[in-house]
Coordinates of N, CA and C in Angstrom, one line a residue:
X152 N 0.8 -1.2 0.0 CA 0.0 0.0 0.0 C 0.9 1.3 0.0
X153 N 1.5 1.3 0.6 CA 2.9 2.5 0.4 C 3.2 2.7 -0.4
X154 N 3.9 1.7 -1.2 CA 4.8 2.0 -2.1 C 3.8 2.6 -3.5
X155 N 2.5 1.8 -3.3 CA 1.3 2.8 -4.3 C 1.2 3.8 -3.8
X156 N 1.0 4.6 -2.8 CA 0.6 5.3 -2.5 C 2.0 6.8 -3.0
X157 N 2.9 5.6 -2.4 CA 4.4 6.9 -2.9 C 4.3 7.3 -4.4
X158 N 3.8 6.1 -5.0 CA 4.4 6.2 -6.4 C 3.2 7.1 -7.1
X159 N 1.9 6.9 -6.5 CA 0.8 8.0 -7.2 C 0.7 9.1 -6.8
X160 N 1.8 9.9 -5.8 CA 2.0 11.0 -5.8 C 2.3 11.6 -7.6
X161 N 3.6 10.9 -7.8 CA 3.8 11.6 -9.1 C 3.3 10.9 -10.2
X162 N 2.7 10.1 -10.7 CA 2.2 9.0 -11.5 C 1.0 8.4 -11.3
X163 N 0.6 8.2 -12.1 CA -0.6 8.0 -12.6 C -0.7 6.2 -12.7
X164 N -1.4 5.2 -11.5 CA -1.3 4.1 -11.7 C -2.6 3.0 -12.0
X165 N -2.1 2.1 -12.5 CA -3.2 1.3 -12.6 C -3.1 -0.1 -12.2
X166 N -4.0 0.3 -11.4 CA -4.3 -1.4 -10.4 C -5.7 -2.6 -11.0
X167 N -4.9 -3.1 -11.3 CA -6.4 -4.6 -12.0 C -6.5 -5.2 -10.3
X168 N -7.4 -5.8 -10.1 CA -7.1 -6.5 -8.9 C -8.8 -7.0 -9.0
X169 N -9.2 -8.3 -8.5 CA -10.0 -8.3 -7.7 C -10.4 -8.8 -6.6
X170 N -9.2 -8.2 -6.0 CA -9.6 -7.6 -4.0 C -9.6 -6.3 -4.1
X171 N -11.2 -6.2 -4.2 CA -12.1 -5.0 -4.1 C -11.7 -4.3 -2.7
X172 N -11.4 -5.3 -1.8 CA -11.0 -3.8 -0.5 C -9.6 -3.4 -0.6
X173 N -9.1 -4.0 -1.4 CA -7.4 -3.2 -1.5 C -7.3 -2.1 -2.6
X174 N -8.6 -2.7 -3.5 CA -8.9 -1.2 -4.7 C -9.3 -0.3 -3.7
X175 N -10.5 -0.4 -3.0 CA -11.1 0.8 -2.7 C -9.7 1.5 -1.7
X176 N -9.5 0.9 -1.0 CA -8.2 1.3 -0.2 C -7.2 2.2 -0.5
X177 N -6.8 1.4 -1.9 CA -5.7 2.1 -2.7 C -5.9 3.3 -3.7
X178 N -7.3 3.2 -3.9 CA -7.5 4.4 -5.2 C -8.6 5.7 -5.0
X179 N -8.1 6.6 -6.5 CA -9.1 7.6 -6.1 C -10.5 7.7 -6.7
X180 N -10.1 6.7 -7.6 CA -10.9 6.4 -9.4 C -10.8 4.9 -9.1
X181 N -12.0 4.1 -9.5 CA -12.2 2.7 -10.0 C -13.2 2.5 -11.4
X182 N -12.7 1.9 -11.8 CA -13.6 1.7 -13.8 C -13.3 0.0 -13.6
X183 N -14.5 0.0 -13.8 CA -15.3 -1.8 -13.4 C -15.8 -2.1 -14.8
X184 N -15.1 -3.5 -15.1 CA -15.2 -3.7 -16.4 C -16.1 -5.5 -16.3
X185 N -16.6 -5.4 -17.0 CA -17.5 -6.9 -16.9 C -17.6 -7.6 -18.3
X186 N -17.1 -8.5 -18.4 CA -17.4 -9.4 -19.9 C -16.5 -8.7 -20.9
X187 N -15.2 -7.8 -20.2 CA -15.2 -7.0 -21.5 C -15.9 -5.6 -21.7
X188 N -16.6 -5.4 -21.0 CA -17.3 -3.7 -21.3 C -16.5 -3.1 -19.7
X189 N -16.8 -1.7 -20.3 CA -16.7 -0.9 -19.4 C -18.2 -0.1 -18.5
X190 N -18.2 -1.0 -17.5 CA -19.6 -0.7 -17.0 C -19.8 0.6 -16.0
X191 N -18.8 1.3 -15.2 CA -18.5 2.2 -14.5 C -17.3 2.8 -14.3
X192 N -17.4 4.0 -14.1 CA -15.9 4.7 -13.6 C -16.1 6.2 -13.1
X193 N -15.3 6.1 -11.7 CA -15.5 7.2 -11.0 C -15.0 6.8 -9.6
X194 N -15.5 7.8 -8.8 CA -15.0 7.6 -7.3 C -15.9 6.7 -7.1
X195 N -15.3 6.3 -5.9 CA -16.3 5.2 -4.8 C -17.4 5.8 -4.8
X196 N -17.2 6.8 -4.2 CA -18.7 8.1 -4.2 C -19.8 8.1 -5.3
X197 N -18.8 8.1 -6.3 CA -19.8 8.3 -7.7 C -20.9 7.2 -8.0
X198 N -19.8 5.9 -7.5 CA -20.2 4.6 -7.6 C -21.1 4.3 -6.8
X199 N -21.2 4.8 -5.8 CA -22.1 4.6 -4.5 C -23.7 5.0 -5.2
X200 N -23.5 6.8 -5.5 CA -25.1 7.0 -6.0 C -25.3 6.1 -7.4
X201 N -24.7 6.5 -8.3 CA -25.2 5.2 -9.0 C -25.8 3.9 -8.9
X202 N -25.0 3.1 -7.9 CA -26.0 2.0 -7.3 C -27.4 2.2 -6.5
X203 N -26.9 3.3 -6.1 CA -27.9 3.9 -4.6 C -28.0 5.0 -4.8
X204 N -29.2 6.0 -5.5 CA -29.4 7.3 -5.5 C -29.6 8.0 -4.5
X205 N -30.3 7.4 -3.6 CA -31.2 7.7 -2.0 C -29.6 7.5 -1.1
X206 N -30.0 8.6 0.0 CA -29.1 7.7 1.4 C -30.0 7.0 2.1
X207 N -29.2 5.9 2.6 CA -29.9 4.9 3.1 C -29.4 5.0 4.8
X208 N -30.6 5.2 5.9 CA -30.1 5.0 7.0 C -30.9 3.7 8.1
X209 N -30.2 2.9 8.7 CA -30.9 1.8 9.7 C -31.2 2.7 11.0
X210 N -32.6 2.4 11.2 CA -32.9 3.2 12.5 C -33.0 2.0 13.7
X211 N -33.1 1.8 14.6 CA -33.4 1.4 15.6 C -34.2 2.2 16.6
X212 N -35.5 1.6 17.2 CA -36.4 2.5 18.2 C -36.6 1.5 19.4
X213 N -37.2 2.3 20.6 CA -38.3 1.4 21.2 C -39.6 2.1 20.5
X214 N -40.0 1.4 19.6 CA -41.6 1.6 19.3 C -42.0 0.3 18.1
X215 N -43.7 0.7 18.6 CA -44.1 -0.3 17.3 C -43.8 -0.5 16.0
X216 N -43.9 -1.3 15.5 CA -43.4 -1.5 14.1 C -44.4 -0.5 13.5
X217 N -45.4 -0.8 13.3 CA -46.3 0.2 12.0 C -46.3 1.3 12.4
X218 N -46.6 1.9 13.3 CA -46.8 3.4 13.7 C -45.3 4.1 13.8
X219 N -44.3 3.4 14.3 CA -43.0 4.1 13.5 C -42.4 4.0 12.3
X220 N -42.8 2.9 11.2 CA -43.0 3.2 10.1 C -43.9 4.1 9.2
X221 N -45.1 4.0 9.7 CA -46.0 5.3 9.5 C -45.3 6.5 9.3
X222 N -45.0 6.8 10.8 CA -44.6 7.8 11.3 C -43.1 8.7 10.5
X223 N -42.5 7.8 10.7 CA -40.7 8.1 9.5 C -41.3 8.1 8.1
X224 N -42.4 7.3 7.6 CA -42.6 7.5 6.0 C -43.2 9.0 5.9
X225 N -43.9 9.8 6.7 CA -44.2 10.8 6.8 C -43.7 12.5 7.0
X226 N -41.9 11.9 7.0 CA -41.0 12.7 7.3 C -40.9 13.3 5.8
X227 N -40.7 14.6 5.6 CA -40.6 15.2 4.1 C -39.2 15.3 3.6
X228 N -39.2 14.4 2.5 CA -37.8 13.6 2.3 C -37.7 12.3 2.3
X229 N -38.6 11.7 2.7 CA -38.2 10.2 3.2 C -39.0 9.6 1.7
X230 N -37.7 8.8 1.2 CA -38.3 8.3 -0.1 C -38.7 6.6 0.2
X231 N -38.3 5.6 1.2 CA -39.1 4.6 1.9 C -38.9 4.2 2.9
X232 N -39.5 3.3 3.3 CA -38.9 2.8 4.7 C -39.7 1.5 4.7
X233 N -38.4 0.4 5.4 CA -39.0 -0.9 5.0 C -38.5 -1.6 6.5
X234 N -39.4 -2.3 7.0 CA -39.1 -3.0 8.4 C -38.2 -4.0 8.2
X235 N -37.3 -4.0 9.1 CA -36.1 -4.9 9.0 C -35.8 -6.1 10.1
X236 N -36.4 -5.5 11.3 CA -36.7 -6.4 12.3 C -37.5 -6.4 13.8
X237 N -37.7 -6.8 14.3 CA -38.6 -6.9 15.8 C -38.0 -7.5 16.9
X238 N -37.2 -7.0 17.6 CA -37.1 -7.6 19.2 C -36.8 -7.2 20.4
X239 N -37.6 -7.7 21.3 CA -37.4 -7.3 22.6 C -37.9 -5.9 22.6
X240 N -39.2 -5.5 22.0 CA -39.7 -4.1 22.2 C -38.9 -3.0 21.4
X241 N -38.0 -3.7 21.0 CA -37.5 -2.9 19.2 C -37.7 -3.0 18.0
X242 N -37.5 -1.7 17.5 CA -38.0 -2.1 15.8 C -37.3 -1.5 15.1
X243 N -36.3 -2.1 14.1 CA -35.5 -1.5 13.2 C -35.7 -1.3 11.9
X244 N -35.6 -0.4 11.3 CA -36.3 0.1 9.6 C -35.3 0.2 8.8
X245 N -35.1 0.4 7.9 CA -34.6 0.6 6.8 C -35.3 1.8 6.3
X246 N -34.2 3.2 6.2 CA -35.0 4.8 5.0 C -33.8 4.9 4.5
X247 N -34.9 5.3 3.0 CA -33.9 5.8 2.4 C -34.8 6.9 2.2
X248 N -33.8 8.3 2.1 CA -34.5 9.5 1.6 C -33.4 10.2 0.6
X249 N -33.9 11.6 0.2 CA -33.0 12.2 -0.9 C -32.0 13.0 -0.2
X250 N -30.5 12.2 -1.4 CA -29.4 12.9 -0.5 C -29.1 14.1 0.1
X251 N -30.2 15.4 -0.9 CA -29.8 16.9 -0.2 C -30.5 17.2 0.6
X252 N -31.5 16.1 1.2 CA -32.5 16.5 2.6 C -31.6 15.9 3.3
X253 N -31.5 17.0 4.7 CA -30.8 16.3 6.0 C -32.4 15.7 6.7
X254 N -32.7 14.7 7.3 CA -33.7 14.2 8.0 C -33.7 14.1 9.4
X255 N -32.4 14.0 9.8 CA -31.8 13.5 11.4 C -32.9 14.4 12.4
X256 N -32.9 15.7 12.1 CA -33.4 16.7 13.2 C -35.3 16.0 13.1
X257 N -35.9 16.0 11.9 CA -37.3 16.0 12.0 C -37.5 14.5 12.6
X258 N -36.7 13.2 11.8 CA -37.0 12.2 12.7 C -36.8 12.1 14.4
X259 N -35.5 12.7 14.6 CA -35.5 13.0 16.2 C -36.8 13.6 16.9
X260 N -37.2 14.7 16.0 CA -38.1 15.7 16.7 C -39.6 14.6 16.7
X261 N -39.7 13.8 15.2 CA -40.7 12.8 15.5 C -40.9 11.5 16.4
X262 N -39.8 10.5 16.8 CA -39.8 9.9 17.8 C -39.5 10.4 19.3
X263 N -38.9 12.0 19.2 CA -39.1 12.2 21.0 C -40.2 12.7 20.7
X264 N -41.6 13.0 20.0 CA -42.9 13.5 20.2 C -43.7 12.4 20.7
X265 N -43.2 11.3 20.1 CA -43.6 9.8 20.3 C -43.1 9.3 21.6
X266 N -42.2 9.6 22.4 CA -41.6 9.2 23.2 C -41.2 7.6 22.6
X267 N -40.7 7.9 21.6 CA -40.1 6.4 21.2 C -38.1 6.6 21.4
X268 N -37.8 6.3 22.2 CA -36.0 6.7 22.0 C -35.5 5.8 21.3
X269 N -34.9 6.4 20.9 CA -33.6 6.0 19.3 C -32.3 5.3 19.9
X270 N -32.4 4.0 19.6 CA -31.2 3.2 20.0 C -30.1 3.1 19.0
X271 N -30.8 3.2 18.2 CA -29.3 3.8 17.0 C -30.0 3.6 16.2
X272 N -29.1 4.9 15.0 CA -29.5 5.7 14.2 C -27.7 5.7 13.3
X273 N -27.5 4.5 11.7 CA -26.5 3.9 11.6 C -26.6 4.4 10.0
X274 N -25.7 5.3 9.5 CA -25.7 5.9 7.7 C -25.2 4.5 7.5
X275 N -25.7 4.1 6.0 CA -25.0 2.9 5.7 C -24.4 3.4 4.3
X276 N -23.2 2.7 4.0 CA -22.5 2.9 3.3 C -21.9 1.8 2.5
X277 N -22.4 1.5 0.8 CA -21.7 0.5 0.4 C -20.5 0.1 0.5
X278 N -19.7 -1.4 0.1 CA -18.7 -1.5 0.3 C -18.6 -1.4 -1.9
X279 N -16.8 -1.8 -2.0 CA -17.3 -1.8 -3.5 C -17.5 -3.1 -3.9
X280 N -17.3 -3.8 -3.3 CA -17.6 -5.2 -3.5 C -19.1 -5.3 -3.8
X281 N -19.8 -4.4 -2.9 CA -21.4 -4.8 -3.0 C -21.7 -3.8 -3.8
X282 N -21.2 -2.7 -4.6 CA -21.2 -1.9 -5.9 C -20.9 -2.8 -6.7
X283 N -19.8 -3.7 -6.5 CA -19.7 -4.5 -8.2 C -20.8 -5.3 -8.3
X284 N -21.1 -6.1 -7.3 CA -22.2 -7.1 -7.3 C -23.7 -6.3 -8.2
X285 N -23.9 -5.4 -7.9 CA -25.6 -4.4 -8.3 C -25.1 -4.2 -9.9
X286 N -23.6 -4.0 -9.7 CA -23.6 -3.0 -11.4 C -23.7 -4.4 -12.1
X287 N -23.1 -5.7 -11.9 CA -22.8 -6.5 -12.6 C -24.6 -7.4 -12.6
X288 N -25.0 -7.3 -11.5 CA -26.8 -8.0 -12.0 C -26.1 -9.5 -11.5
X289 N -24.7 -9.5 -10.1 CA -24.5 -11.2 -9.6 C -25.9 -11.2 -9.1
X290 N -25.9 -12.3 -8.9 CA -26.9 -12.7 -7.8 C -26.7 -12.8 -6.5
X291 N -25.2 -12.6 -6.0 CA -24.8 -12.5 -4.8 C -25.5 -11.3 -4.4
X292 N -25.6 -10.2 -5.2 CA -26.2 -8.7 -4.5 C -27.7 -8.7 -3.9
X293 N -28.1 -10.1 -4.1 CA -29.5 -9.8 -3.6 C -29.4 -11.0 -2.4
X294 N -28.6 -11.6 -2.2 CA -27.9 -12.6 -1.0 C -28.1 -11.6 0.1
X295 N -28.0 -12.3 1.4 CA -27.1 -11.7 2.8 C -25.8 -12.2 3.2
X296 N -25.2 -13.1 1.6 CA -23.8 -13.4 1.7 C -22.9 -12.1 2.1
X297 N -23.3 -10.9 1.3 CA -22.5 -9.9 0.7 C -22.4 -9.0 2.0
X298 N -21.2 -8.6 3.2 CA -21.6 -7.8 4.1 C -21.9 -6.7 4.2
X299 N -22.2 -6.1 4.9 CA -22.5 -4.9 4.4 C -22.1 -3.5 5.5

């Protein structure tokens, strides 16, 4: 990793690899090629909305499932929200909303109205591995092999 890192100070390099966490690691730019085509190229970042236009955040509450799903799909900006799990008097969602809405303040201000407290509240952020998976249509991308 150094010695890339020394050398793309003044030079311009190119890394083939597929160990995706040593690309993302190592570079500024990745161009993801499949069969032969050139399917993507850009930052991680770039590559991120492209797979994912929405930011996606995991919420954790003490509250009921439907009425805090209700309640967050109601938030202006929030483009969905999908329940992800139930236990022990918690309920964790899945939102995604639009990246130039910040949402943190209204959802806050809507579960302490609720007196539901927020056990975490987690931005997710792809890996590139699970960007190559979506651009390429694996079927690993729709697995819970792929971590995330």
């Amino acid at each position: 990793r150094d010695l890339i890192a020394d050398l793309a100070k003044e030079k311009t390099i190119l890394l083939s690899s597929h160990i995706l966490s040593e690309v993302s690691a190592n570079t500024d730019r990745v161009i993801i090629i499949n069969q032969g085509a050139l399917i993507a190229d850009g930052t991680l970042e770039d590559l991120q909305r492209q797979v994912r236009p929405n930011t996606r955040w995991t919420l954790e509450a003490a509250a009921p499932a439907a009425e805090l799903a209700s309640t967050v799909q109601g938030i202006d900006g929030v483009a969905s929200v999908r329940l992800s799990g139930e236990t022990e008097g918690r309920t964790t969602i899945i939102v995604d909303h639009a990246p130039d809405q910040e949402i943190w303040r209204a959802l806050n201000s809507a579960l302490n109205a609720n007196d539901w407290p927020i056990a975490q509240l987690v931005p997710e952020h792809l890996s590139l591995e699970q960007i190559f998976l979506e651009l390429t249509d694996h079927p690993l991308a729709q697995s819970h092999e792929v971590e995330q």
